[in-house]
Coordinates of C-alpha atoms in Angstrom, one line a residue:
M1 CA 4.2 11.0 22.6
K2 CA 5.0 7.5 23.7
I3 CA 7.1 5.0 22.2
V4 CA 5.9 1.3 23.1
A5 CA 7.5 -1.9 21.9
R6 CA 5.1 -4.3 20.9
D7 CA 4.9 -7.7 23.2
I8 CA 6.4 -10.3 21.1
P9 CA 5.2 -13.9 22.4
P10 CA 8.2 -16.1 22.4
R11 CA 6.5 -19.4 21.8
A12 CA 4.9 -18.3 18.6
A13 CA 8.3 -16.5 17.2
W14 CA 9.9 -20.0 18.2
A15 CA 7.5 -21.8 16.5
L16 CA 7.4 -20.1 13.4
E17 CA 11.2 -19.9 13.3
Q18 CA 11.0 -23.6 13.4
A19 CA 9.1 -23.9 10.8
G20 CA 11.2 -22.1 8.3
V21 CA 10.1 -18.7 8.7
H22 CA 13.1 -16.1 8.7
P23 CA 13.7 -14.9 12.3
L24 CA 13.0 -11.4 11.8
L25 CA 9.8 -12.1 10.2
A26 CA 9.1 -14.9 12.9
R27 CA 9.3 -12.0 15.3
L28 CA 7.2 -9.6 13.4
Y29 CA 4.6 -11.9 12.7
A30 CA 4.2 -13.3 16.3
A31 CA 3.7 -9.8 17.6
R32 CA 0.9 -9.4 15.1
G33 CA -0.9 -12.4 16.2
V34 CA 0.4 -15.3 14.1
R35 CA 0.9 -18.3 15.9
A36 CA 1.7 -21.1 13.2
K37 CA 3.1 -21.0 9.6
D38 CA -0.2 -22.3 8.0
E39 CA -1.8 -18.9 9.0
L40 CA 0.6 -17.1 6.4
D41 CA -0.6 -19.4 3.6
D42 CA -2.1 -17.0 1.1
G43 CA -3.6 -19.5 -1.1
L44 CA -6.7 -19.1 -2.9
G45 CA -7.8 -22.6 -1.2
R46 CA -7.5 -20.8 2.2
L47 CA -9.8 -17.9 1.6
L48 CA -13.2 -18.4 3.3
P49 CA -16.0 -19.9 1.6
P50 CA -18.7 -17.5 0.2
S51 CA -21.7 -19.7 1.3
G52 CA -22.6 -22.3 3.9
E53 CA -22.5 -22.3 7.5
K54 CA -20.0 -19.5 8.0
G55 CA -20.7 -17.9 4.5
L56 CA -22.0 -14.3 4.1
K57 CA -25.8 -13.9 4.9
G58 CA -28.1 -13.3 1.5
I59 CA -25.3 -14.3 -0.7
D60 CA -27.2 -17.4 -2.2
T61 CA -30.1 -15.2 -2.6
A62 CA -28.1 -12.7 -4.4
A63 CA -26.5 -15.2 -6.7
R64 CA -30.1 -16.8 -7.5
L65 CA -31.5 -13.6 -8.4
L66 CA -28.5 -12.5 -10.5
A67 CA -28.4 -16.0 -12.2
D68 CA -32.2 -15.6 -12.9
A69 CA -31.7 -12.1 -14.5
M70 CA -29.0 -13.1 -16.5
A71 CA -31.0 -16.3 -17.7
Q72 CA -33.7 -13.6 -18.8
N73 CA -31.2 -11.2 -20.3
K74 CA -32.3 -8.3 -17.7
R75 CA -30.6 -5.2 -17.7
L76 CA -28.2 -4.8 -14.7
V77 CA -26.9 -1.5 -13.6
I78 CA -24.3 -1.1 -10.7
V79 CA -24.8 2.1 -8.5
A80 CA -20.9 2.9 -7.3
D81 CA -19.3 4.9 -4.7
Y82 CA -17.0 7.8 -5.6
D83 CA -13.8 6.4 -3.7
C84 CA -11.4 3.9 -4.8
D85 CA -13.0 1.2 -3.0
G86 CA -16.5 2.1 -4.9
A87 CA -14.7 2.2 -8.1
T88 CA -12.7 -0.7 -7.6
A89 CA -15.8 -2.7 -6.4
C90 CA -17.8 -1.2 -9.6
A91 CA -14.8 -2.3 -12.0
V92 CA -15.0 -6.0 -10.4
G93 CA -18.6 -6.1 -10.6
V94 CA -18.7 -5.0 -14.3
R95 CA -16.0 -7.0 -15.6
G96 CA -17.0 -10.1 -13.5
L97 CA -20.7 -10.2 -14.4
R98 CA -19.6 -9.7 -18.1
L99 CA -17.1 -12.9 -17.6
L100 CA -19.9 -14.8 -16.3
G101 CA -22.2 -14.2 -19.4
A102 CA -24.0 -11.3 -18.6
Q103 CA -25.2 -9.5 -21.6
H104 CA -26.3 -5.9 -20.4
V105 CA -24.4 -4.5 -17.6
D106 CA -24.1 -0.7 -17.1
Y107 CA -23.0 1.3 -13.8
L108 CA -23.8 4.7 -12.4
V109 CA -21.9 6.5 -9.9
P110 CA -23.3 9.7 -7.8
D111 CA -21.6 13.0 -8.0
R112 CA -20.0 13.8 -4.6
V113 CA -21.4 17.3 -4.8
T114 CA -24.6 17.2 -6.5
D115 CA -25.8 13.6 -5.5
G116 CA -24.2 12.7 -2.1
Y117 CA -23.1 9.3 -0.8
G118 CA -25.0 6.2 -1.9
L119 CA -28.3 5.0 -3.2
T120 CA -30.7 8.0 -3.0
A121 CA -34.2 8.1 -4.6
P122 CA -33.3 10.3 -7.2
I123 CA -30.6 8.0 -8.1
A124 CA -32.9 5.1 -8.1
R125 CA -35.3 7.1 -10.7
R126 CA -32.2 7.4 -12.9
V127 CA -31.3 3.8 -12.7
A128 CA -34.8 3.2 -13.7
E129 CA -34.8 5.4 -16.4
R130 CA -32.0 3.8 -18.3
G131 CA -34.1 0.9 -18.6
A132 CA -32.6 -1.5 -15.9
D133 CA -34.4 -4.5 -14.2
V134 CA -31.7 -5.0 -11.7
L135 CA -30.1 -2.5 -9.4
I136 CA -26.6 -3.6 -7.7
T137 CA -25.3 -1.4 -5.0
V138 CA -21.4 -1.7 -4.4
D139 CA -19.9 -0.2 -1.4
N140 CA -23.1 1.6 -0.3
G141 CA -26.8 0.7 0.1
I142 CA -26.7 -0.6 3.8
A143 CA -28.0 2.9 5.1
S144 CA -30.1 3.7 1.6
V145 CA -33.9 2.9 3.2
D146 CA -35.4 5.7 1.0
G147 CA -33.4 4.6 -2.1
V148 CA -34.2 1.3 -1.9
A149 CA -37.8 1.7 -1.3
E150 CA -37.9 4.0 -4.3
A151 CA -36.1 1.4 -6.6
K152 CA -38.8 -1.4 -5.4
A153 CA -41.6 1.1 -6.0
L154 CA -40.3 1.5 -9.5
G155 CA -40.3 -2.2 -10.0
L156 CA -36.4 -3.0 -9.7
T157 CA -34.8 -6.0 -8.1
V158 CA -32.6 -4.5 -6.0
V159 CA -29.3 -6.2 -4.6
V160 CA -27.2 -4.3 -2.0
T161 CA -23.7 -5.2 -1.6
D162 CA -22.2 -3.1 1.3
H163 CA -19.5 -3.3 4.0
H164 CA -20.6 -0.3 6.2
L165 CA -22.0 -0.6 9.5
P166 CA -25.9 -0.7 9.4
G167 CA -28.2 1.8 10.9
P168 CA -31.3 0.8 13.2
E169 CA -33.3 0.0 10.1
L170 CA -32.3 -2.2 7.0
P171 CA -33.6 -1.3 3.6
V172 CA -36.0 -3.7 2.1
A173 CA -34.2 -4.9 -0.6
D174 CA -34.3 -8.4 -2.6
A175 CA -31.1 -9.5 -1.1
I176 CA -28.4 -7.8 1.1
V177 CA -25.0 -9.3 1.2
N178 CA -22.8 -7.3 4.1
P179 CA -20.7 -9.1 6.7
N180 CA -21.7 -6.5 9.2
Q181 CA -25.4 -6.9 9.0
P182 CA -27.4 -8.4 11.8
G183 CA -26.9 -12.2 12.0
C184 CA -24.2 -12.7 9.4
T185 CA -21.7 -15.3 10.8
F186 CA -18.8 -14.5 8.2
E187 CA -15.6 -14.3 9.8
S188 CA -14.1 -11.3 8.0
K189 CA -16.1 -8.3 9.3
S190 CA -13.3 -6.0 7.7
M191 CA -14.0 -7.0 4.3
A192 CA -14.0 -4.1 1.9
G193 CA -16.7 -3.0 -0.5
V194 CA -14.6 -4.6 -3.2
G195 CA -14.1 -7.7 -1.7
V196 CA -17.9 -8.2 -0.9
M197 CA -18.8 -7.8 -4.8
F198 CA -15.8 -10.2 -5.4
Y199 CA -17.5 -13.0 -3.1
V200 CA -20.8 -12.2 -4.6
L201 CA -19.2 -13.4 -8.1
L202 CA -18.0 -16.4 -6.3
A203 CA -21.4 -17.3 -5.5
L204 CA -23.0 -16.5 -8.7
R205 CA -20.4 -18.7 -10.6
A206 CA -21.3 -21.4 -8.1
E207 CA -24.8 -21.0 -9.1
L208 CA -24.5 -20.9 -12.7
R209 CA -22.2 -24.1 -12.4
A210 CA -25.1 -25.6 -10.5
R211 CA -27.4 -24.8 -13.1
G212 CA -25.3 -26.4 -15.9
V213 CA -24.5 -23.1 -17.6
F214 CA -20.4 -24.5 -17.6
D215 CA -18.4 -26.8 -15.3
A216 CA -15.5 -26.7 -13.2
A217 CA -13.2 -27.0 -16.3
T218 CA -15.0 -24.4 -18.5
Q219 CA -16.1 -21.9 -15.8
P220 CA -14.5 -18.4 -16.5
K221 CA -11.5 -17.5 -14.1
L222 CA -12.4 -14.7 -11.7
D223 CA -8.8 -14.7 -10.3
P224 CA -7.6 -11.9 -12.5
L225 CA -10.1 -9.4 -10.8
L226 CA -8.1 -10.0 -7.6
T227 CA -5.4 -7.2 -8.6
L228 CA -8.7 -4.8 -8.6
V229 CA -9.9 -6.5 -5.2
A230 CA -6.2 -5.8 -3.9
L231 CA -6.2 -2.4 -4.9
G232 CA -9.6 -1.2 -3.3
T233 CA -8.8 -3.4 -0.3
V234 CA -5.8 -1.5 0.7
A235 CA -7.0 2.2 -0.7
D236 CA -10.3 1.7 1.9
V237 CA -7.8 1.3 4.8
V238 CA -9.8 -1.5 6.0
K239 CA -8.1 -4.2 8.5
L240 CA -6.0 -6.8 6.8
D241 CA -7.3 -9.8 8.8
A242 CA -6.2 -13.0 7.5
N243 CA -8.6 -13.2 4.5
N244 CA -8.2 -9.6 3.3
R245 CA -4.4 -10.2 3.7
R246 CA -4.8 -13.2 1.5
L247 CA -6.8 -11.2 -1.1
V248 CA -4.4 -8.4 -1.2
A249 CA -1.3 -10.9 -1.4
Q250 CA -3.0 -12.9 -4.5
G251 CA -3.7 -9.5 -6.2
L252 CA 0.2 -8.3 -5.6
K253 CA 1.1 -11.7 -7.0
R254 CA -0.4 -11.1 -10.4
I255 CA 0.7 -7.3 -10.7
R256 CA 4.1 -8.7 -9.9
A257 CA 4.0 -11.2 -12.6
G258 CA 2.7 -8.4 -15.1
Q259 CA -1.0 -9.6 -15.1
M260 CA -3.1 -6.8 -14.5
P261 CA -5.8 -4.5 -16.2
A262 CA -4.6 -2.0 -18.4
G263 CA -5.6 0.9 -16.5
V264 CA -3.6 -0.6 -13.2
A265 CA -0.6 -0.7 -15.4
A266 CA -0.7 2.8 -16.7
L267 CA -1.5 4.1 -13.1
F268 CA 1.7 2.7 -12.2
T269 CA 3.4 4.5 -14.7
A270 CA 2.0 7.6 -14.0
A271 CA 2.8 7.2 -10.4
G272 CA 6.3 6.5 -11.5
R273 CA 6.2 3.1 -9.5
K274 CA 7.5 -0.2 -10.7
A275 CA 4.9 -3.0 -11.0
P276 CA 7.4 -5.7 -10.7
V277 CA 8.5 -4.7 -7.2
A278 CA 4.7 -3.4 -6.3
T279 CA 3.8 -3.2 -2.4
T280 CA 0.8 -2.5 -0.4
F281 CA 2.6 1.0 -0.1
D282 CA 1.9 1.6 -3.9
F283 CA -2.0 0.7 -3.7
G284 CA -2.4 3.0 -0.3
F285 CA -0.3 6.0 -1.4
A286 CA 0.3 6.0 -5.2
L287 CA -2.6 4.5 -7.0
G288 CA -5.5 4.9 -4.8
P289 CA -5.0 8.8 -4.4
R290 CA -4.9 9.2 -8.2
I291 CA -8.4 7.1 -8.4
N292 CA -9.6 8.9 -5.4
A293 CA -8.9 12.1 -6.8
A294 CA -11.5 11.8 -9.7
G295 CA -14.2 11.5 -7.0
R296 CA -12.9 14.3 -5.1
L297 CA -12.7 17.2 -7.7
A298 CA -14.0 15.8 -11.1
D299 CA -15.9 12.7 -12.2
M300 CA -15.3 8.9 -10.6
T301 CA -16.6 7.9 -14.0
L302 CA -13.1 8.5 -15.1
G303 CA -11.5 6.2 -12.5
I304 CA -13.9 3.6 -13.4
E305 CA -13.2 3.8 -16.8
C306 CA -9.6 3.6 -16.3
L307 CA -10.0 0.4 -14.5
L308 CA -12.4 -1.1 -16.9
T309 CA -10.5 -0.5 -20.3
D310 CA -8.3 -3.2 -21.9
D311 CA -6.9 -0.5 -24.4
A312 CA -3.4 0.5 -23.2
G313 CA -3.4 3.6 -25.0
R314 CA -7.0 4.7 -23.7
A315 CA -5.6 3.5 -20.3
A316 CA -2.6 5.9 -20.4
E317 CA -4.9 8.6 -21.3
L318 CA -7.0 8.1 -18.6
A319 CA -4.2 7.5 -16.1
G320 CA -2.7 10.9 -17.1
L321 CA -5.9 12.6 -16.4
L322 CA -6.3 11.3 -13.1
D323 CA -2.5 11.8 -12.2
G324 CA -3.1 15.8 -13.2
I325 CA -6.5 15.7 -11.2
N326 CA -4.4 14.3 -8.2
R327 CA -1.8 17.2 -8.5
E328 CA -4.8 19.5 -8.3
R329 CA -5.9 17.8 -5.3
R330 CA -2.5 18.1 -3.5
E331 CA -2.6 21.8 -4.1
I332 CA -6.1 22.5 -2.9
E333 CA -5.6 20.4 0.3
G334 CA -2.0 21.8 0.8
G335 CA -3.9 25.4 1.2
M336 CA -6.9 24.0 2.9
R337 CA -4.5 22.1 5.7
D338 CA -2.6 25.1 6.5
Q339 CA -5.8 27.1 7.0
A340 CA -7.5 24.1 8.9
M341 CA -4.4 23.5 11.2
L342 CA -4.5 27.2 12.0
M343 CA -8.0 27.0 13.1
A344 CA -7.6 23.9 15.0
E345 CA -4.6 25.3 16.9
S346 CA -6.6 28.6 17.7
L347 CA -8.8 26.2 19.8
F348 CA -6.2 25.9 22.5
Q349 CA -3.1 27.7 23.8
E350 CA 0.6 26.5 23.3
D351 CA 1.3 25.3 26.6
E352 CA -2.4 23.6 26.8
E353 CA -3.7 20.0 25.6
P354 CA -5.9 20.1 22.4
P355 CA -9.6 19.8 23.5
P356 CA -10.7 16.3 23.3
A357 CA -12.2 16.5 19.5
I358 CA -11.8 19.1 16.9
S359 CA -14.4 20.4 14.3
V360 CA -13.5 23.4 12.0
F361 CA -15.2 24.8 9.3
D362 CA -14.4 27.5 6.4
P363 CA -16.7 28.8 3.8
D364 CA -13.7 28.2 1.3
F365 CA -13.2 24.8 2.1
H366 CA -13.5 22.4 -0.9
E367 CA -15.8 19.3 0.3
G368 CA -14.0 17.2 -1.8
V369 CA -10.8 17.3 0.2
V370 CA -12.3 17.6 3.8
G371 CA -11.6 13.8 4.8
I372 CA -7.6 14.2 3.6
V373 CA -7.6 17.5 5.7
A374 CA -9.1 16.1 8.6
S375 CA -6.8 12.9 8.6
R376 CA -3.8 15.4 8.6
I377 CA -5.2 17.2 11.6
K378 CA -5.7 13.9 13.3
D379 CA -2.2 12.8 12.6
K380 CA -0.6 15.8 14.1
L381 CA -2.7 16.7 17.4
H382 CA -4.0 13.2 18.0
R383 CA -7.5 13.8 18.5
P384 CA -10.7 12.8 16.8
T385 CA -11.0 15.7 13.9
F386 CA -13.9 16.6 11.6
V387 CA -13.5 19.2 8.7
F388 CA -16.6 20.7 7.2
A389 CA -17.4 22.4 3.9
A390 CA -20.5 24.3 2.5
S391 CA -22.5 22.1 0.4
S392 CA -22.1 22.9 -3.3
A393 CA -25.4 21.2 -4.3
P394 CA -28.1 22.9 -5.4
G395 CA -30.6 24.1 -2.8
K396 CA -28.3 22.9 -0.1
E397 CA -26.1 25.9 0.3
H398 CA -26.9 26.3 3.9
E399 CA -25.7 22.9 4.6
L400 CA -22.3 21.9 5.8
K401 CA -20.8 18.3 4.7
G402 CA -18.2 17.0 7.3
S403 CA -15.9 14.2 7.1
G404 CA -14.1 13.0 10.2
R405 CA -11.0 10.9 11.3
S406 CA -10.7 9.2 14.5
I407 CA -7.8 7.8 17.0
P408 CA -7.8 4.2 18.5
G409 CA -10.5 4.0 21.1
F410 CA -12.9 6.5 19.8
H411 CA -15.8 4.8 17.6
L412 CA -16.6 7.8 15.4
R413 CA -19.7 6.5 13.9
D414 CA -21.0 5.3 17.3
A415 CA -20.1 8.9 18.6
L416 CA -22.4 10.4 15.8
D417 CA -25.1 8.4 16.7
L418 CA -25.0 9.7 20.4
V419 CA -25.0 13.2 19.4
A420 CA -27.9 12.5 17.1
K421 CA -30.0 11.0 20.1
R422 CA -28.8 14.0 22.4
H423 CA -29.4 16.4 19.7
P424 CA -32.5 15.3 17.5
G425 CA -32.4 17.2 13.9
V426 CA -28.6 18.7 14.3
L427 CA -27.3 15.6 12.2
L428 CA -29.2 15.9 8.8
K429 CA -27.2 12.6 7.5
F430 CA -24.5 10.6 9.0
G431 CA -22.6 7.2 8.7
G432 CA -19.5 5.6 8.5
H433 CA -16.9 3.4 10.3
A434 CA -15.0 3.3 13.7
M435 CA -12.1 5.4 12.2
A436 CA -13.8 7.4 9.5
A437 CA -17.4 8.7 9.0
G438 CA -19.4 11.4 7.4
C439 CA -22.4 13.7 8.2
T440 CA -24.3 16.7 7.3
V441 CA -25.3 19.6 9.7
A442 CA -27.2 22.6 8.7
E443 CA -24.7 25.6 8.9
E444 CA -26.4 27.3 11.9
A445 CA -25.9 23.9 14.0
F446 CA -22.2 23.6 13.3
E447 CA -21.4 25.0 16.9
V448 CA -24.1 22.8 18.3
F449 CA -22.2 19.9 16.8
E450 CA -18.9 21.1 17.6
R451 CA -19.7 21.3 21.4
A452 CA -21.7 17.8 21.3
L453 CA -18.8 16.0 19.8
A454 CA -16.2 17.3 21.9
Q455 CA -18.6 16.2 25.0
V456 CA -18.8 12.8 24.0
A457 CA -15.0 12.7 23.5
Q458 CA -14.6 14.0 26.8
E459 CA -16.5 11.3 28.6
W460 CA -15.4 8.4 26.2
L461 CA -11.6 9.3 26.1
D462 CA -8.9 9.1 29.0
A463 CA -5.7 10.5 29.1
A464 CA -4.0 7.4 28.1
T465 CA -6.0 7.5 25.1
L466 CA -5.4 10.9 24.3
T467 CA -1.6 10.2 24.5
R468 CA -0.2 9.3 21.2
R469 CA 1.3 6.1 21.0
I470 CA 3.6 4.5 18.4
E471 CA 3.7 0.8 18.7
T472 CA 7.0 -0.5 17.6
D473 CA 8.9 -3.8 17.0
G474 CA 11.6 -2.8 19.4
P475 CA 15.5 -2.5 18.5
L476 CA 16.4 -3.5 15.2
A477 CA 19.4 -6.0 15.1
P478 CA 22.6 -4.4 13.1
E479 CA 22.6 -7.5 10.9
Y480 CA 19.3 -7.0 9.4
C481 CA 20.1 -3.3 8.5
R482 CA 20.9 -4.3 5.0
A483 CA 19.0 -3.3 1.6
D484 CA 17.9 -7.1 0.6
M485 CA 16.5 -7.3 4.1
V486 CA 14.3 -4.2 3.3
D487 CA 13.5 -5.8 0.1
T488 CA 12.4 -8.8 1.8
L489 CA 10.0 -6.8 4.4
H490 CA 8.4 -4.9 1.6
H491 CA 7.5 -7.9 -0.2
E492 CA 5.0 -8.9 2.4
V493 CA 1.6 -7.5 2.9
W494 CA 1.2 -4.9 5.4
G495 CA -1.4 -2.3 6.3
Q496 CA -4.2 -1.3 8.8
G497 CA -4.4 -3.9 11.4
F498 CA -1.1 -5.5 10.3
A499 CA 1.2 -2.8 10.7
P500 CA 4.3 -2.5 8.6
P501 CA 7.6 -2.9 10.8
T502 CA 8.6 -0.1 12.7
F503 CA 11.6 -0.4 14.9
S504 CA 12.4 2.0 17.9
E505 CA 15.7 2.6 19.7
E506 CA 18.1 5.2 21.4
V507 CA 20.6 6.5 18.7
Q508 CA 23.4 9.2 18.5
I509 CA 22.5 12.0 16.3
V510 CA 25.5 13.1 14.4
S511 CA 24.1 16.2 11.9
Q512 CA 20.7 17.4 11.1
R513 CA 19.5 19.7 8.6
L514 CA 16.2 20.9 7.2
V515 CA 15.8 20.0 3.1
G516 CA 12.9 20.2 0.6
E517 CA 11.6 23.4 -1.1
S518 CA 9.8 24.6 1.9
K519 CA 12.5 23.3 4.4
N520 CA 10.0 21.2 6.1
H521 CA 11.7 17.9 6.1
L522 CA 14.5 17.2 8.9
S523 CA 17.4 15.0 7.3
I524 CA 19.6 13.3 9.8
K525 CA 22.9 11.6 10.0
L526 CA 23.0 9.2 13.0
M527 CA 24.6 6.4 14.6
H528 CA 22.8 3.1 15.2
Q529 CA 24.7 0.3 16.8
G530 CA 27.9 2.0 16.1
N531 CA 27.2 2.3 12.2
P532 CA 26.2 5.5 10.2
V533 CA 22.8 5.6 8.8
D534 CA 20.9 8.3 6.9
A535 CA 17.5 9.2 8.1
I536 CA 14.6 11.6 7.2
W537 CA 11.8 12.5 8.9
F538 CA 9.1 14.1 6.8
G539 CA 7.0 17.1 7.6
H540 CA 9.2 17.6 10.8
T541 CA 11.3 20.9 11.6
E542 CA 12.3 20.8 15.3
Q543 CA 16.0 19.8 16.2
L544 CA 16.7 17.0 18.0
P545 CA 18.9 16.4 21.0
A546 CA 22.3 14.4 20.7
R547 CA 20.7 11.2 22.0
V548 CA 17.2 10.4 21.5
L549 CA 14.7 7.3 21.4
L550 CA 13.6 7.1 17.6
A551 CA 10.8 5.1 16.1
F552 CA 11.5 4.3 12.4
R553 CA 10.7 2.4 9.5
L554 CA 13.2 1.1 7.1
D555 CA 13.5 2.3 3.2
V556 CA 16.3 1.7 0.7
N557 CA 17.9 4.8 -1.0
E558 CA 19.3 4.2 -4.4
W559 CA 22.1 6.9 -5.5
K560 CA 24.3 6.4 -8.6
G561 CA 23.7 2.7 -8.5
E562 CA 24.4 2.0 -5.0
R563 CA 21.7 0.9 -2.6
K564 CA 21.7 1.9 1.1
V565 CA 19.4 1.4 3.9
Q566 CA 17.6 4.8 5.2
F567 CA 15.6 5.1 8.3
L568 CA 12.2 6.9 7.7
V569 CA 11.6 8.6 11.2
E570 CA 7.8 8.3 12.6
G571 CA 8.2 9.9 15.8
A572 CA 10.9 10.4 18.9
Q573 CA 10.5 10.1 22.7
I574 CA 12.5 12.9 24.2

């Protein structure tokens, strides 16, 4: 492991400080590419426009089609995805279309096990059987060539809204809205599926306004949907570029002010988190996993219904169910993680480096949590990792469904594409992003896939990329080691591509001991620039030397009314 301090452009930090930004925040923002204070303006007026020269390709067509359908009182059905982005996108679509006057809006979410991902031909037939006229995909559809073709053959109008990378062939839909489709000049290529659906609603409202359905004074407000947009954006771990940060900031403001759907409020309660001081951490590690758990182990309809209901009692009931499913998910994940880690570590000797890519499969693995387990192995071994489980879908018993997570410098979907070209027929299906992807292989082809992925990784990755690096913001001045300063930092929008503040410096270890039920966390007392500080390193059991370079984040530990700064250790360079 290597701990590396980020470059902090002094002119940018100085300019931000001169503009009134707190000195510590000025330094942090400058290190993340912010050059001027106006870039920190998170007002709605600063959002990228949906339409126009730099708008989303296809969005005006989508808005016209939806406006026509609403004028003719047609039936709209949204086909969602079974993760938090898909669930929030679906809820935003249903709520938003109803707000704008649609009389018949329904949704259908595929089952992870029996249906698989995306708009398939059988899903299209189920939508048609519901009497739908218009099919709208959210967080899927860009790769659903056969599904869209079937829907069109059944006489449906198809509007695809998605953010995933397209394959070599686009579906022949009536409209496609995806910032990553060829020819789209929209600047925010990292928008989540829920963000794309929100933008479609903005364009639809503008279209209805142009048709005289309402004017600027009487038009429905869509900003209450931003709480769901923020939740889905953070939970999907997309890059928080300037536009995404504004969407998330707007959602957080409303939640902190108590303005949120009943289901979001209930999820905060179920997770034991406080909405008035909500952070992006709550989205990514408290609410998001509870919604995702429904899609992993049960039926994502539970998650979507929780986000759609306006009944506080019903919301509390559904949030309680989701919390219970998440506990079950954690139990399953724990056993699987231990087994998968043993399998991964058996691929190399203790004194050797891990292979350039890791693929593991066990017939007892649960396909609903393979992605989480892959992420855990990737985090520990710093290698692109795929974890496979046997498909539970009827007639697919000899297929393996895999979920992969990657490291910086290794584009996972592109790697799968190369594997598919070199070994035709091995990958039955694949798709995804740079850092996360999924695929299906025949059980007998697993070893071919394992070797092929490792070969691509061997070619693409060098020693520097295979060395885990923790980027930090350098030393923390002792005057900033205060609980109120930690509150200030937590109030800002941090996440993927706009990393939360992590500091690093050499400290003196005073004492250390293992804590927790399984004795798998290291509790540390240390001296930071002459001051005593408590620290904890979760999931770490090896003792540290008397002096060590630590990378750490800041947190506040509350005990008997006293609030003290605590370091959350991210890594050590020994």
